[in-house]
Amino acid sequence: MTQPTGSAAVAGRLLGSWTKLKGVPGGRWMFSRMLGRMIPYTGSLGARVLHLERGYARVGLRDRRAVRNHLGSIHAAALTNLGELASGLALMTAAPDTVRGIPIRLTTDFLKKARGTLIAESRASFPVVTEPIEHEAVAEIRDESGDVVARVTALWKVSPIDAYPHQM
């Protein structure tokens, strides 16, 4: 039996690690650190995965100096990175093992100054993919009062694994 090589391999590893770690003391922190080591730029954000299941992710970001701008609110790049992380986790855990994908565009709508602890949530589904297509995943970022401060839309190029075995 061959091992999955597409998105399911990633989804299986992510969900398997999450399942093992989420219930142990410090497990969510450990999972988030592991994810940050896999994706170094995202790891620099310091976000913590709060919940993960197939097609759904909730990620938190603590307000601290390292993510602030000169106006005393959370930097636009940090908000975009947080939304991309949540939407990417949701989409990749929803993906079947027959596809692979890469984000090709990120769009962020900034709706309110972001201060305090933030929560990014994303729900994603996956279409049937028989040829290369573009597919969106959206994350909403809320502040402690529940107001949406930003909405991040990630556009992904997804294709069947066997369509282009050596290129995307």
PDB file of C-alpha atoms in Angstrom:
ATOM      1  CA  MET A   1       0.000   0.000   0.000  1.00  0.00           C
ATOM      2  CA  THR A   2       1.410   3.402  -0.938  1.00  0.00           C
ATOM      3  CA  GLN A   3       1.453   6.305   1.466  1.00  0.00           C
ATOM      4  CA  PRO A   4      -0.645   9.373   0.604  1.00  0.00           C
ATOM      5  CA  THR A   5       1.505  12.059  -0.992  1.00  0.00           C
ATOM      6  CA  GLY A   6      -0.915  14.947  -1.445  1.00  0.00           C
ATOM      7  CA  SER A   7      -2.934  17.091   0.865  1.00  0.00           C
ATOM      8  CA  ALA A   8      -4.217  14.069   2.770  1.00  0.00           C
ATOM      9  CA  ALA A   9      -0.697  13.250   3.861  1.00  0.00           C
ATOM     10  CA  VAL A  10      -0.454  16.765   5.293  1.00  0.00           C
ATOM     11  CA  ALA A  11      -3.996  16.617   6.677  1.00  0.00           C
ATOM     12  CA  GLY A  12      -3.383  13.235   8.250  1.00  0.00           C
ATOM     13  CA  ARG A  13      -0.167  14.384   9.926  1.00  0.00           C
ATOM     14  CA  LEU A  14      -1.734  17.612  11.168  1.00  0.00           C
ATOM     15  CA  LEU A  15      -4.892  15.994  12.484  1.00  0.00           C
ATOM     16  CA  GLY A  16      -3.015  13.011  13.927  1.00  0.00           C
ATOM     17  CA  SER A  17      -0.590  15.248  15.803  1.00  0.00           C
ATOM     18  CA  TRP A  18      -3.420  17.488  16.979  1.00  0.00           C
ATOM     19  CA  THR A  19      -5.409  14.515  18.279  1.00  0.00           C
ATOM     20  CA  LYS A  20      -2.392  13.221  20.221  1.00  0.00           C
ATOM     21  CA  LEU A  21      -1.406  16.567  21.714  1.00  0.00           C
ATOM     22  CA  LYS A  22      -4.603  18.581  22.291  1.00  0.00           C
ATOM     23  CA  GLY A  23      -5.540  16.854  25.539  1.00  0.00           C
ATOM     24  CA  VAL A  24      -2.160  16.706  27.249  1.00  0.00           C
ATOM     25  CA  PRO A  25      -0.826  19.549  29.419  1.00  0.00           C
ATOM     26  CA  GLY A  26       0.989  21.986  27.137  1.00  0.00           C
ATOM     27  CA  GLY A  27      -0.066  19.969  24.090  1.00  0.00           C
ATOM     28  CA  ARG A  28      -1.716  22.813  22.186  1.00  0.00           C
ATOM     29  CA  TRP A  29       1.373  24.952  22.745  1.00  0.00           C
ATOM     30  CA  MET A  30       3.572  22.065  21.609  1.00  0.00           C
ATOM     31  CA  PHE A  31       1.454  21.520  18.485  1.00  0.00           C
ATOM     32  CA  SER A  32       1.620  25.228  17.651  1.00  0.00           C
ATOM     33  CA  ARG A  33       5.420  25.216  18.099  1.00  0.00           C
ATOM     34  CA  MET A  34       5.711  22.126  15.881  1.00  0.00           C
ATOM     35  CA  LEU A  35       3.618  23.846  13.216  1.00  0.00           C
ATOM     36  CA  GLY A  36       5.831  26.935  13.522  1.00  0.00           C
ATOM     37  CA  ARG A  37       8.909  24.811  12.917  1.00  0.00           C
ATOM     38  CA  MET A  38       7.289  23.323   9.803  1.00  0.00           C
ATOM     39  CA  ILE A  39       6.377  26.822   8.539  1.00  0.00           C
ATOM     40  CA  PRO A  40       9.067  29.164   9.945  1.00  0.00           C
ATOM     41  CA  TYR A  41       7.551  32.480   8.840  1.00  0.00           C
ATOM     42  CA  THR A  42       4.188  31.570  10.322  1.00  0.00           C
ATOM     43  CA  GLY A  43       5.962  30.361  13.452  1.00  0.00           C
ATOM     44  CA  SER A  44       7.405  33.845  13.941  1.00  0.00           C
ATOM     45  CA  LEU A  45       3.858  35.138  14.507  1.00  0.00           C
ATOM     46  CA  GLY A  46       3.537  33.193  17.754  1.00  0.00           C
ATOM     47  CA  ALA A  47      -0.092  32.192  17.151  1.00  0.00           C
ATOM     48  CA  ARG A  48      -1.581  29.235  18.983  1.00  0.00           C
ATOM     49  CA  VAL A  49      -3.894  26.646  17.444  1.00  0.00           C
ATOM     50  CA  LEU A  50      -6.919  26.425  19.740  1.00  0.00           C
ATOM     51  CA  HIS A  51      -9.025  23.916  17.835  1.00  0.00           C
ATOM     52  CA  LEU A  52      -8.530  21.859  14.695  1.00  0.00           C
ATOM     53  CA  GLU A  53     -10.753  19.369  12.943  1.00  0.00           C
ATOM     54  CA  ARG A  54     -11.355  18.385   9.355  1.00  0.00           C
ATOM     55  CA  GLY A  55     -12.311  21.606   7.541  1.00  0.00           C
ATOM     56  CA  TYR A  56     -12.210  23.879  10.607  1.00  0.00           C
ATOM     57  CA  ALA A  57      -9.512  25.815  12.443  1.00  0.00           C
ATOM     58  CA  ARG A  58      -9.529  28.307  15.306  1.00  0.00           C
ATOM     59  CA  VAL A  59      -6.265  30.099  16.013  1.00  0.00           C
ATOM     60  CA  GLY A  60      -5.475  32.687  18.696  1.00  0.00           C
ATOM     61  CA  LEU A  61      -2.991  35.529  18.769  1.00  0.00           C
ATOM     62  CA  ARG A  62      -1.968  37.272  21.956  1.00  0.00           C
ATOM     63  CA  ASP A  63      -1.499  41.033  21.708  1.00  0.00           C
ATOM     64  CA  ARG A  64       2.130  41.874  22.387  1.00  0.00           C
ATOM     65  CA  ARG A  65       4.736  44.372  21.256  1.00  0.00           C
ATOM     66  CA  ALA A  66       6.198  42.057  18.586  1.00  0.00           C
ATOM     67  CA  VAL A  67       2.954  42.116  16.555  1.00  0.00           C
ATOM     68  CA  ARG A  68       2.058  45.795  17.012  1.00  0.00           C
ATOM     69  CA  ASN A  69       2.453  48.687  14.622  1.00  0.00           C
ATOM     70  CA  HIS A  70       3.480  52.265  15.428  1.00  0.00           C
ATOM     71  CA  LEU A  71      -0.186  53.159  16.125  1.00  0.00           C
ATOM     72  CA  GLY A  72      -0.512  50.717  19.014  1.00  0.00           C
ATOM     73  CA  SER A  73      -2.714  48.189  17.235  1.00  0.00           C
ATOM     74  CA  ILE A  74      -1.888  44.813  15.746  1.00  0.00           C
ATOM     75  CA  HIS A  75       0.022  45.150  12.479  1.00  0.00           C
ATOM     76  CA  ALA A  76      -1.716  44.505   9.167  1.00  0.00           C
ATOM     77  CA  ALA A  77       0.857  41.862   8.202  1.00  0.00           C
ATOM     78  CA  ALA A  78       0.256  39.997  11.474  1.00  0.00           C
ATOM     79  CA  LEU A  79      -3.506  40.021  10.833  1.00  0.00           C
ATOM     80  CA  THR A  80      -3.010  38.724   7.295  1.00  0.00           C
ATOM     81  CA  ASN A  81      -0.621  36.032   8.512  1.00  0.00           C
ATOM     82  CA  LEU A  82      -3.091  34.950  11.228  1.00  0.00           C
ATOM     83  CA  GLY A  83      -5.936  34.705   8.715  1.00  0.00           C
ATOM     84  CA  GLU A  84      -3.786  32.814   6.223  1.00  0.00           C
ATOM     85  CA  LEU A  85      -2.823  30.344   8.948  1.00  0.00           C
ATOM     86  CA  ALA A  86      -6.430  29.677  10.001  1.00  0.00           C
ATOM     87  CA  SER A  87      -7.768  29.426   6.440  1.00  0.00           C
ATOM     88  CA  GLY A  88      -4.845  27.267   5.324  1.00  0.00           C
ATOM     89  CA  LEU A  89      -5.288  24.831   8.220  1.00  0.00           C
ATOM     90  CA  ALA A  90      -9.023  24.583   7.555  1.00  0.00           C
ATOM     91  CA  LEU A  91      -8.561  24.059   3.829  1.00  0.00           C
ATOM     92  CA  MET A  92      -5.682  21.603   4.063  1.00  0.00           C
ATOM     93  CA  THR A  93      -7.488  19.451   6.630  1.00  0.00           C
ATOM     94  CA  ALA A  94     -10.549  19.386   4.356  1.00  0.00           C
ATOM     95  CA  ALA A  95      -8.561  18.379   1.275  1.00  0.00           C
ATOM     96  CA  PRO A  96      -8.856  14.868  -0.146  1.00  0.00           C
ATOM     97  CA  ASP A  97      -5.722  12.810  -0.691  1.00  0.00           C
ATOM     98  CA  THR A  98      -5.979  13.201  -4.455  1.00  0.00           C
ATOM     99  CA  VAL A  99      -5.110  16.913  -4.616  1.00  0.00           C
ATOM    100  CA  ARG A 100      -2.393  19.355  -3.755  1.00  0.00           C
ATOM    101  CA  GLY A 101      -2.582  23.092  -3.396  1.00  0.00           C
ATOM    102  CA  ILE A 102      -0.700  26.319  -2.930  1.00  0.00           C
ATOM    103  CA  PRO A 103      -1.996  29.784  -2.031  1.00  0.00           C
ATOM    104  CA  ILE A 104      -1.693  32.212  -4.917  1.00  0.00           C
ATOM    105  CA  ARG A 105      -3.373  35.342  -3.502  1.00  0.00           C
ATOM    106  CA  LEU A 106      -4.206  36.761  -0.095  1.00  0.00           C
ATOM    107  CA  THR A 107      -6.684  39.585   0.338  1.00  0.00           C
ATOM    108  CA  THR A 108      -7.340  41.199   3.692  1.00  0.00           C
ATOM    109  CA  ASP A 109     -10.203  43.507   4.539  1.00  0.00           C
ATOM    110  CA  PHE A 110      -9.332  45.547   7.632  1.00  0.00           C
ATOM    111  CA  LEU A 111     -12.584  46.444   9.364  1.00  0.00           C
ATOM    112  CA  LYS A 112     -11.542  47.756  12.780  1.00  0.00           C
ATOM    113  CA  LYS A 113      -8.336  48.471  14.702  1.00  0.00           C
ATOM    114  CA  ALA A 114      -7.175  45.185  16.174  1.00  0.00           C
ATOM    115  CA  ARG A 115      -6.239  45.229  19.845  1.00  0.00           C
ATOM    116  CA  GLY A 116      -6.168  42.600  22.551  1.00  0.00           C
ATOM    117  CA  THR A 117      -6.270  38.847  22.063  1.00  0.00           C
ATOM    118  CA  LEU A 118      -7.563  37.877  18.627  1.00  0.00           C
ATOM    119  CA  ILE A 119      -9.263  34.707  17.407  1.00  0.00           C
ATOM    120  CA  ALA A 120      -9.195  33.697  13.741  1.00  0.00           C
ATOM    121  CA  GLU A 121     -11.711  31.095  12.579  1.00  0.00           C
ATOM    122  CA  SER A 122     -12.131  29.404   9.247  1.00  0.00           C
ATOM    123  CA  ARG A 123     -14.411  26.713   7.863  1.00  0.00           C
ATOM    124  CA  ALA A 124     -13.505  25.212   4.530  1.00  0.00           C
ATOM    125  CA  SER A 125     -14.898  22.632   2.190  1.00  0.00           C
ATOM    126  CA  PHE A 126     -13.238  21.124  -0.789  1.00  0.00           C
ATOM    127  CA  PRO A 127     -14.711  20.744  -4.273  1.00  0.00           C
ATOM    128  CA  VAL A 128     -14.201  17.744  -6.489  1.00  0.00           C
ATOM    129  CA  VAL A 129     -10.963  18.484  -8.308  1.00  0.00           C
ATOM    130  CA  THR A 130     -10.463  16.820 -11.695  1.00  0.00           C
ATOM    131  CA  GLU A 131      -8.340  19.570 -13.233  1.00  0.00           C
ATOM    132  CA  PRO A 132      -6.414  22.549 -11.858  1.00  0.00           C
ATOM    133  CA  ILE A 133      -8.801  25.102 -10.361  1.00  0.00           C
ATOM    134  CA  GLU A 134      -8.780  28.059  -8.004  1.00  0.00           C
ATOM    135  CA  HIS A 135     -10.564  27.713  -4.663  1.00  0.00           C
ATOM    136  CA  GLU A 136     -11.096  30.219  -1.829  1.00  0.00           C
ATOM    137  CA  ALA A 137     -10.841  29.817   1.920  1.00  0.00           C
ATOM    138  CA  VAL A 138     -11.888  32.661   4.232  1.00  0.00           C
ATOM    139  CA  ALA A 139     -10.960  33.421   7.829  1.00  0.00           C
ATOM    140  CA  GLU A 140     -12.619  35.967  10.091  1.00  0.00           C
ATOM    141  CA  ILE A 141     -10.561  37.520  12.854  1.00  0.00           C
ATOM    142  CA  ARG A 142     -12.423  38.724  15.940  1.00  0.00           C
ATOM    143  CA  ASP A 143     -11.351  40.725  18.956  1.00  0.00           C
ATOM    144  CA  GLU A 144     -12.244  39.974  22.571  1.00  0.00           C
ATOM    145  CA  SER A 145     -15.619  41.710  22.233  1.00  0.00           C
ATOM    146  CA  GLY A 146     -16.498  39.490  19.260  1.00  0.00           C
ATOM    147  CA  ASP A 147     -16.212  42.220  16.632  1.00  0.00           C
ATOM    148  CA  VAL A 148     -14.732  41.204  13.284  1.00  0.00           C
ATOM    149  CA  VAL A 149     -11.523  43.218  12.891  1.00  0.00           C
ATOM    150  CA  ALA A 150     -10.331  41.630   9.644  1.00  0.00           C
ATOM    151  CA  ARG A 151     -11.389  39.119   7.013  1.00  0.00           C
ATOM    152  CA  VAL A 152      -8.718  37.247   5.080  1.00  0.00           C
ATOM    153  CA  THR A 153      -9.492  35.505   1.810  1.00  0.00           C
ATOM    154  CA  ALA A 154      -6.903  33.056   0.545  1.00  0.00           C
ATOM    155  CA  LEU A 155      -7.129  31.968  -3.068  1.00  0.00           C
ATOM    156  CA  TRP A 156      -5.559  28.561  -3.647  1.00  0.00           C
ATOM    157  CA  LYS A 157      -4.550  26.840  -6.842  1.00  0.00           C
ATOM    158  CA  VAL A 158      -5.469  23.188  -6.396  1.00  0.00           C
ATOM    159  CA  SER A 159      -4.932  20.349  -8.802  1.00  0.00           C
ATOM    160  CA  PRO A 160      -5.072  16.564  -8.893  1.00  0.00           C
ATOM    161  CA  ILE A 161      -1.756  15.056  -7.844  1.00  0.00           C
ATOM    162  CA  ASP A 162      -1.478  12.972 -10.999  1.00  0.00           C
ATOM    163  CA  ALA A 163      -2.318  15.891 -13.348  1.00  0.00           C
ATOM    164  CA  TYR A 164       1.157  17.376 -13.125  1.00  0.00           C
ATOM    165  CA  PRO A 165       3.415  14.955 -11.302  1.00  0.00           C
ATOM    166  CA  HIS A 166       6.475  17.232 -11.330  1.00  0.00           C
ATOM    167  CA  GLN A 167       5.048  20.736 -11.345  1.00  0.00           C
ATOM    168  CA  MET A 168       2.205  22.782  -9.920  1.00  0.00           C
TER     169      MET A 168
END
